[in-house]
Structures are given as structure tokens and as C-alpha cells.
CSV table of C-alpha atoms and ligand atoms in Angstrom, one decimal:
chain,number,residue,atom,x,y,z
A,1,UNK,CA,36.6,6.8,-13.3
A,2,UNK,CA,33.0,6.5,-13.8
A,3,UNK,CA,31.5,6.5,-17.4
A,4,UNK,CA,29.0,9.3,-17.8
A,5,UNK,CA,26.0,8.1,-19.3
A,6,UNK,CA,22.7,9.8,-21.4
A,7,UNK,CA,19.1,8.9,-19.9
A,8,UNK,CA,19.2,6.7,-22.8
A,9,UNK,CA,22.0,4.9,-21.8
A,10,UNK,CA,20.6,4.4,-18.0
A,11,UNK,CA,17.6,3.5,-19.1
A,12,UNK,CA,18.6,0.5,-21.1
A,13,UNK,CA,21.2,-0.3,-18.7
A,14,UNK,CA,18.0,-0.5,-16.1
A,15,UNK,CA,16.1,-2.7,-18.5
A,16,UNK,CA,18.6,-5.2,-19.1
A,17,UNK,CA,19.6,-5.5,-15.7
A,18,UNK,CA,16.0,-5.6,-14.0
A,19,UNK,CA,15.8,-9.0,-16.3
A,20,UNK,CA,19.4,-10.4,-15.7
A,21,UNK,CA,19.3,-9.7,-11.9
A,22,UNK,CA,15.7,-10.8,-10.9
A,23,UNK,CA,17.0,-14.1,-9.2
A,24,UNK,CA,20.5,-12.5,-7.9
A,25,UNK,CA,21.1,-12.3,-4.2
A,26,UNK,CA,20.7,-8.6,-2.8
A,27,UNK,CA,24.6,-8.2,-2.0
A,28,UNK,CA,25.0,-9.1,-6.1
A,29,UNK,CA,22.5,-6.9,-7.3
A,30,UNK,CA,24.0,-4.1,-5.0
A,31,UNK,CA,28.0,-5.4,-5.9
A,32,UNK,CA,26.7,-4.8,-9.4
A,33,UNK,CA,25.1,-1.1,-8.7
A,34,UNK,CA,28.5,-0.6,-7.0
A,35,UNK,CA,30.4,-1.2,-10.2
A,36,UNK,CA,28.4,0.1,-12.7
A,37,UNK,CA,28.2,3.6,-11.1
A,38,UNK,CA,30.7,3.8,-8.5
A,39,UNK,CA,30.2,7.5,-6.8
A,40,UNK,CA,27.3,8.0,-8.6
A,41,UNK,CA,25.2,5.5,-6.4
A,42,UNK,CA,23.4,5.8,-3.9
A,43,UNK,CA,21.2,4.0,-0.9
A,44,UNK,CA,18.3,6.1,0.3
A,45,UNK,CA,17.2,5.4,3.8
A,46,UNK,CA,14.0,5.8,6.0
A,47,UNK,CA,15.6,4.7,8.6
A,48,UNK,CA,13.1,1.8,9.4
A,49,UNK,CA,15.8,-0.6,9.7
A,50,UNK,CA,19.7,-0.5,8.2
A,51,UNK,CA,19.2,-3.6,6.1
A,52,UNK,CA,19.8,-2.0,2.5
A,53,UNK,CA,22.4,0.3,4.0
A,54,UNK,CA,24.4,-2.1,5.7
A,55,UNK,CA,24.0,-4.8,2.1
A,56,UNK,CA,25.2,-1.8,0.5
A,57,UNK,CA,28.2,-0.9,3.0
A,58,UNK,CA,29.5,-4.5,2.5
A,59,UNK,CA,29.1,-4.3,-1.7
A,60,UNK,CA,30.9,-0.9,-1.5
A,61,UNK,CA,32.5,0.5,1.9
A,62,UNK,CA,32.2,4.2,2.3
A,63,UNK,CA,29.0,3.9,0.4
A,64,UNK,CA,26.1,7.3,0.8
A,65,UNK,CA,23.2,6.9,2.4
A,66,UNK,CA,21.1,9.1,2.0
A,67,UNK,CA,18.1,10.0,5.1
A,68,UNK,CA,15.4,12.7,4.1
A,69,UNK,CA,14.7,14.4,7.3
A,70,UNK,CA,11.2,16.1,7.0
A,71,UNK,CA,11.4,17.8,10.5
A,72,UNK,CA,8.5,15.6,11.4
A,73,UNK,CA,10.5,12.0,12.4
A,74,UNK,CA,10.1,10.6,15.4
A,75,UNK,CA,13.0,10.8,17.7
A,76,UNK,CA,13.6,6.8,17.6
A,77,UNK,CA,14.5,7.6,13.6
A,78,UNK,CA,17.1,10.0,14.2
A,79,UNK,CA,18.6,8.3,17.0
A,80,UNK,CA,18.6,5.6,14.4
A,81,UNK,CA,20.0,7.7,12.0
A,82,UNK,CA,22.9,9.0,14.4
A,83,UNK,CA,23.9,4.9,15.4
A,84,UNK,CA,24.2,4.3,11.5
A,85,UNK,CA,26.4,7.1,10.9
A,86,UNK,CA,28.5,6.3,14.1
A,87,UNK,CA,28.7,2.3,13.5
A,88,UNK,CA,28.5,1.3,9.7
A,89,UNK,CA,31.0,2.1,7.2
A,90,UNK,CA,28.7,4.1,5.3
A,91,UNK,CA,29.0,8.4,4.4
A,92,UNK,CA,25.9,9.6,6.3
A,93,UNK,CA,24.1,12.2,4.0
A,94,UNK,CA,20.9,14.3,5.3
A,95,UNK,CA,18.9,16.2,3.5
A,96,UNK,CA,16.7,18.7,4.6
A,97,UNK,CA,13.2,20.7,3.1
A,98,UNK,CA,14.2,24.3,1.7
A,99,UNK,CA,11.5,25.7,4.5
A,100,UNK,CA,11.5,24.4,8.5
A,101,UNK,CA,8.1,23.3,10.2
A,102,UNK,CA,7.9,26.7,11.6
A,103,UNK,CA,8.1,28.3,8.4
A,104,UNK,CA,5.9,26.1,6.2
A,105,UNK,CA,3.2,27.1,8.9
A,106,UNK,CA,3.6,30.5,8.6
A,107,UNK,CA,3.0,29.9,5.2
A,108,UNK,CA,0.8,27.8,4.3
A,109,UNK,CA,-1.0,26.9,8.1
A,110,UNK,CA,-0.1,24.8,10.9
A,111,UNK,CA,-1.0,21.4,10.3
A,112,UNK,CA,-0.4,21.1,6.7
A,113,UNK,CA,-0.2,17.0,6.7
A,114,UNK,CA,-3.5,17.1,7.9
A,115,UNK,CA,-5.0,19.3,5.4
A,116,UNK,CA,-3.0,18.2,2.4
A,117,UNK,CA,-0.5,15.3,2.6
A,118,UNK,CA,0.5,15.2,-0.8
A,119,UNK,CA,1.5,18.7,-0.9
A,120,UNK,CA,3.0,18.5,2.5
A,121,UNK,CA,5.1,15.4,1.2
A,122,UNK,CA,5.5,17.4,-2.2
A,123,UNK,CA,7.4,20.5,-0.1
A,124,UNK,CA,9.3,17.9,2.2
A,125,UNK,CA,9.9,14.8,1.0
A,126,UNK,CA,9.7,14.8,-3.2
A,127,UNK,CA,11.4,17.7,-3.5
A,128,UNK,CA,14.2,17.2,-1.2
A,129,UNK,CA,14.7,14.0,-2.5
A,130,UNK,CA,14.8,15.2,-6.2
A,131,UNK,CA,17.3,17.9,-5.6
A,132,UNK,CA,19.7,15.6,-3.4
A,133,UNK,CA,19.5,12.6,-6.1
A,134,UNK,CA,20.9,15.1,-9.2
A,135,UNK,CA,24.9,14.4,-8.1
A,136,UNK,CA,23.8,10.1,-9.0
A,137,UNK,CA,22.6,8.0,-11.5
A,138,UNK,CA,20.8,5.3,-9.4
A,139,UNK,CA,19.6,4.6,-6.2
A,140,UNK,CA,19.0,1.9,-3.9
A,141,UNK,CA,15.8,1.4,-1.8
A,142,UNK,CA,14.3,-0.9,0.5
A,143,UNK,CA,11.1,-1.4,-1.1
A,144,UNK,CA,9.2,-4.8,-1.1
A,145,UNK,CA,7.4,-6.8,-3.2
A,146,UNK,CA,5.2,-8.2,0.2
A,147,UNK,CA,4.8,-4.5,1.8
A,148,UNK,CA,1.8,-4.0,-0.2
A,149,UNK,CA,-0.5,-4.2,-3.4
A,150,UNK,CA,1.0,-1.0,-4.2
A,151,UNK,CA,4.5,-2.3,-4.4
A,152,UNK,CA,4.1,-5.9,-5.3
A,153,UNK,CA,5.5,-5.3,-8.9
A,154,UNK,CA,8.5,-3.5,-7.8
A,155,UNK,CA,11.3,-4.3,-10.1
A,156,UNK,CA,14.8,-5.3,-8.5
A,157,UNK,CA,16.3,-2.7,-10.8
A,158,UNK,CA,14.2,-0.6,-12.7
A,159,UNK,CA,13.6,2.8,-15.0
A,160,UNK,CA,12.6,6.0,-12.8
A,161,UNK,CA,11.3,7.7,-15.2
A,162,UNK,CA,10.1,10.8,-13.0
A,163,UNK,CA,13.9,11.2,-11.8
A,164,UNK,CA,15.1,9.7,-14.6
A,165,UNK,CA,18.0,7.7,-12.7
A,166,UNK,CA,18.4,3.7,-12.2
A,167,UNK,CA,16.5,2.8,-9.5
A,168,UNK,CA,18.0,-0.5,-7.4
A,169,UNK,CA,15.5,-2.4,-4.9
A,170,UNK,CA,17.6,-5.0,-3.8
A,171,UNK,CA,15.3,-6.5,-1.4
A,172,UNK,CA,12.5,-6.4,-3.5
A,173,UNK,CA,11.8,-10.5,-3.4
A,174,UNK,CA,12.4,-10.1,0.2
A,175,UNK,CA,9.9,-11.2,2.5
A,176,UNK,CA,9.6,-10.2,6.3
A,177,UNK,CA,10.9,-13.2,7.6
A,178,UNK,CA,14.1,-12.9,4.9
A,179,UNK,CA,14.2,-9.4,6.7
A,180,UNK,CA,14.8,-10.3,10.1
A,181,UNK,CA,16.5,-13.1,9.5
A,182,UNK,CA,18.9,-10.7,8.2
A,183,UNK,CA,18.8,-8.4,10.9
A,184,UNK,CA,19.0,-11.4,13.4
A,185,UNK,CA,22.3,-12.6,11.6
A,186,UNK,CA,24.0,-9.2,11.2
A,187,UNK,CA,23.3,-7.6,13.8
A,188,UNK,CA,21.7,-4.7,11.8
A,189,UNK,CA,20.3,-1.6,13.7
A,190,UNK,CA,16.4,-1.6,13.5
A,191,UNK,CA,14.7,1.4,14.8
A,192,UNK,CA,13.3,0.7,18.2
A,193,UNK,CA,9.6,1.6,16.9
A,194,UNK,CA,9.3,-1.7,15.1
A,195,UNK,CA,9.5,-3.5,18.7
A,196,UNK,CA,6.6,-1.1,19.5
A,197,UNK,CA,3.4,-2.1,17.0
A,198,UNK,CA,4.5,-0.3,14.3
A,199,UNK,CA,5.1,-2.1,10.5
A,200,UNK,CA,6.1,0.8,8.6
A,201,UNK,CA,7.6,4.1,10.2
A,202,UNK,CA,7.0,7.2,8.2
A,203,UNK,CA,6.5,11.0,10.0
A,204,UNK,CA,5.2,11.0,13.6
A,205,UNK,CA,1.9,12.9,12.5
A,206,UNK,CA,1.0,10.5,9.6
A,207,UNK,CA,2.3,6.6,11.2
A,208,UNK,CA,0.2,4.5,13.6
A,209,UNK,CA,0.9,1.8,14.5
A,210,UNK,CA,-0.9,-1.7,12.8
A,211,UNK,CA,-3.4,-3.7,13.8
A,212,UNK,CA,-3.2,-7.9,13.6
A,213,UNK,CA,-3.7,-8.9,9.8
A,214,UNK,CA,-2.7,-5.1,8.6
A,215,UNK,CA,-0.1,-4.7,5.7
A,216,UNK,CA,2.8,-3.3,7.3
A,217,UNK,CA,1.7,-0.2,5.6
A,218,UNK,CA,-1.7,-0.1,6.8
A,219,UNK,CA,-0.4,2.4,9.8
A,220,UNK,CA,0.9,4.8,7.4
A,221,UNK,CA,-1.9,7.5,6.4
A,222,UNK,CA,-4.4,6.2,8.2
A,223,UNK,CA,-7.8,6.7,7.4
A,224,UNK,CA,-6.9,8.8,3.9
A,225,UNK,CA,-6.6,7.2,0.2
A,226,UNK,CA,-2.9,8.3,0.3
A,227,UNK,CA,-0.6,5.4,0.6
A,228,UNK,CA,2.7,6.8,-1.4
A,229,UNK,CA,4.1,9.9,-0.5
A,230,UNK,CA,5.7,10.4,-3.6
A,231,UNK,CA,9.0,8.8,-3.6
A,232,UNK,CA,8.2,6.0,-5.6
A,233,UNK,CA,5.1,6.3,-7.6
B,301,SF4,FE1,4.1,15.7,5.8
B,301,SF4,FE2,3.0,13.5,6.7
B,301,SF4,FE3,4.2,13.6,4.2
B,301,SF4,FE4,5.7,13.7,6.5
B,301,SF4,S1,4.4,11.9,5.7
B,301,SF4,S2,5.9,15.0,4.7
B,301,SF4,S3,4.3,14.9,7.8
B,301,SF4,S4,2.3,14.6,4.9
């Protein structure tokens, strides 16, 4: 049975365990998400690579995962989605935007990511993701410390205070070496895109791929201020 806790509660529990776990291994810090909130924890997954969800599947079989389909993925995500679901011992969760492509166009224009990203990722991505975290109290992510200036201070677990959940980056000390050395030992499905120039892999209509001496987010918004979309600013 899993306690039920106030914001207050989570967010001290967040505090105290962003200090105590900054030098544990990623499988502790997610053994430790496992145990402290059982079915109310979660992984969320781009589907850039299965690192997170498979460290997660091993701290607590069965675990979700959750992948936020936008309607604008490439097909090498989904087909990376679909080989997750199929091979790791993980319960595959999708979410989807209340409105399809076809009818955010016929609302608000074709093309919205190129007129306005943010509200684009507002109406596909934040809210989504918002509305599919309220059954959990924390959630896992892949974020990085070395991805970029934006993320260098990323907690390993930390306060959301815009979701108000515990938010768990067990890989934040990772580098990209520690990554594929991972990946390389395990065995862990990587979409296919990564073998193909591209760092980071976000939607099709807003991912390039990077250029030598890039951050591996550089190809992601191109060309616009924008370099969150939302998730985890
Ligand atoms: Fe829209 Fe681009 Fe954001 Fe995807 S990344 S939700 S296509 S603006």
C-alpha cells in the first residue's frame, strides 16, 4: 500500500533526497523512487533511447513508461516505442493531445510549430503531459547535466513545482560516454535516428540533425530562441 502524501510532504521528501542521492548510482536512485512511491511512479520517455526505462524496469519490473505522442514523431520513434513495449518488462503508456494534427490546423492554421512553438508544445506536449502525470507522485526522466547550459543544474531528484510531483533524473551526472556505455553493455534499444546525425530527437518538424562541436540539443529548434518545450522548465 502506498502512503498518500500532501505537496508538503513530496516536496520535502524531494529536498532531502536530491541531497542524499547526488552520488548514488542511477539503479539506486531509481530502487529508491521504486520504494517510496510504488504505483505512483513513473518513467517518462522520448523515446531517444530506452536507457531510463530499461534502469527503471530492472529497479521495479512492470514499471510505466510513459511516451507523449504529439502526432508529429518521426516514424523511427514510434517503431522505437512499439520494440520497448514488445521487449522490456515495462507497462507501455501513450498519451495523446486532446485535438489531432488535422484538427489543431483547422483551428488554429496548418503549420502551427512554425508560427508558434510554444503554444504548439503548450496544446501537445505540456498539456498532455500534465493531465497523464495527475494518477503519480514523481517521475523519472532522462535529462542531463552535459545536454546543455540549460540543464546543467538539473537535480537527480528534485521539487516540480509547476506539477507539483517529485521529479527523478537518474542519469543526471551522466555523461554521453556513461550513456553508451550503457547501451553498449545492455543491449538497450536506441532509436535508429541517433546512428543518423542526430543528438537529440524531438518532433520531425522542429529536430535537425547537429553539426560537429553542437550540443546535442543544438538540432532541436533550430534557428529560434526556444530550447525547452515546456516539460521541464
Ligand atoms: Fe509542436 Fe514542434 Fe513542439 Fe512538437 S516540438 S509540439 S511539432 S512545436
Amino acid at each position: 500500500m502506498t502512503a498518500v502524501r500532501t505537496g508538503e510532504e513530496l516536496r520535502s521528501l524531494a529536498e532531502s533526497a536530491g541531497r542524499d542521492l547526488e552520488e548514488a548510482s542511477a539503479l539506486d536512485i531509481l530502487t529508491w523512487a521504486a520504494d517510496t512511491f510504488g504505483p505512483r511512479f513513473c518513467v517518462t520517455s522520448s523515446m531517444e533511447d530506452a536507457v531510463v526505462a530499461h534502469l527503471a524496469s530492472r529497479a521495479f519490473p512492470g514499471v510505466d513508461v510513459v511516451f507523449l505522442d504529439t502526432g508529429y514523431h518521426f516514424p523511427e520513434t514510434i517503431g522505437t516505442r512499439d520494440a520497448v513495449g514488445a521487449v522490456m518488462d515495462v507497462n507501455l503508456i501513450t498519451l495523446t493531445p486532446r485535438r489531432s494534427v488535422a484538427e489543431q490546423d483547422a483551428e488554429h492554421g496548418p503549420r502551427l510549430h512554425d508560427r508558434d512553438p510554444d503554444l504548439c508544445c503548450a496544446l501537445r506536449k505540456v498539456k498532455p503531459l500534465e493531465e497523464g502525470l495527475t494518477a503519480y507522485d514523481a517521475w523519472a526522466t532522462g535529462l542531463r547535466r552535459d545536454e546543455s547550459p540549460t540543464r546543467a543544474g538539473t537535480p537527480v531528484v528534485g521539487w516540480d513545482e509547476k506539477r507539483q510531483k517529485v521529479k527523478v533524473s537518474p542519469i543526471a551526472r551522466w555523461t554521453q560516454a556513461d550513456v553508451d556505455a550503457y547501451v553498449a553493455e545492455h543491449g538497450v534499444l536506441t532509436n535508429p535516428l541517433l546512428m543518423d546525425g542526430y543528438a537529440s530527437v524531438g518532433c520531425a518538424p522542429c529536430t535537425r540533425r547537429v553539426l560537429e562541436g553542437e550540443d546535442a540539443r543544438a538540432g532541436r529548434w533550430a534557428g529560434r530562441a526556444k530550447t525547452e518545450c515546456g516539460l521541464h522548465g
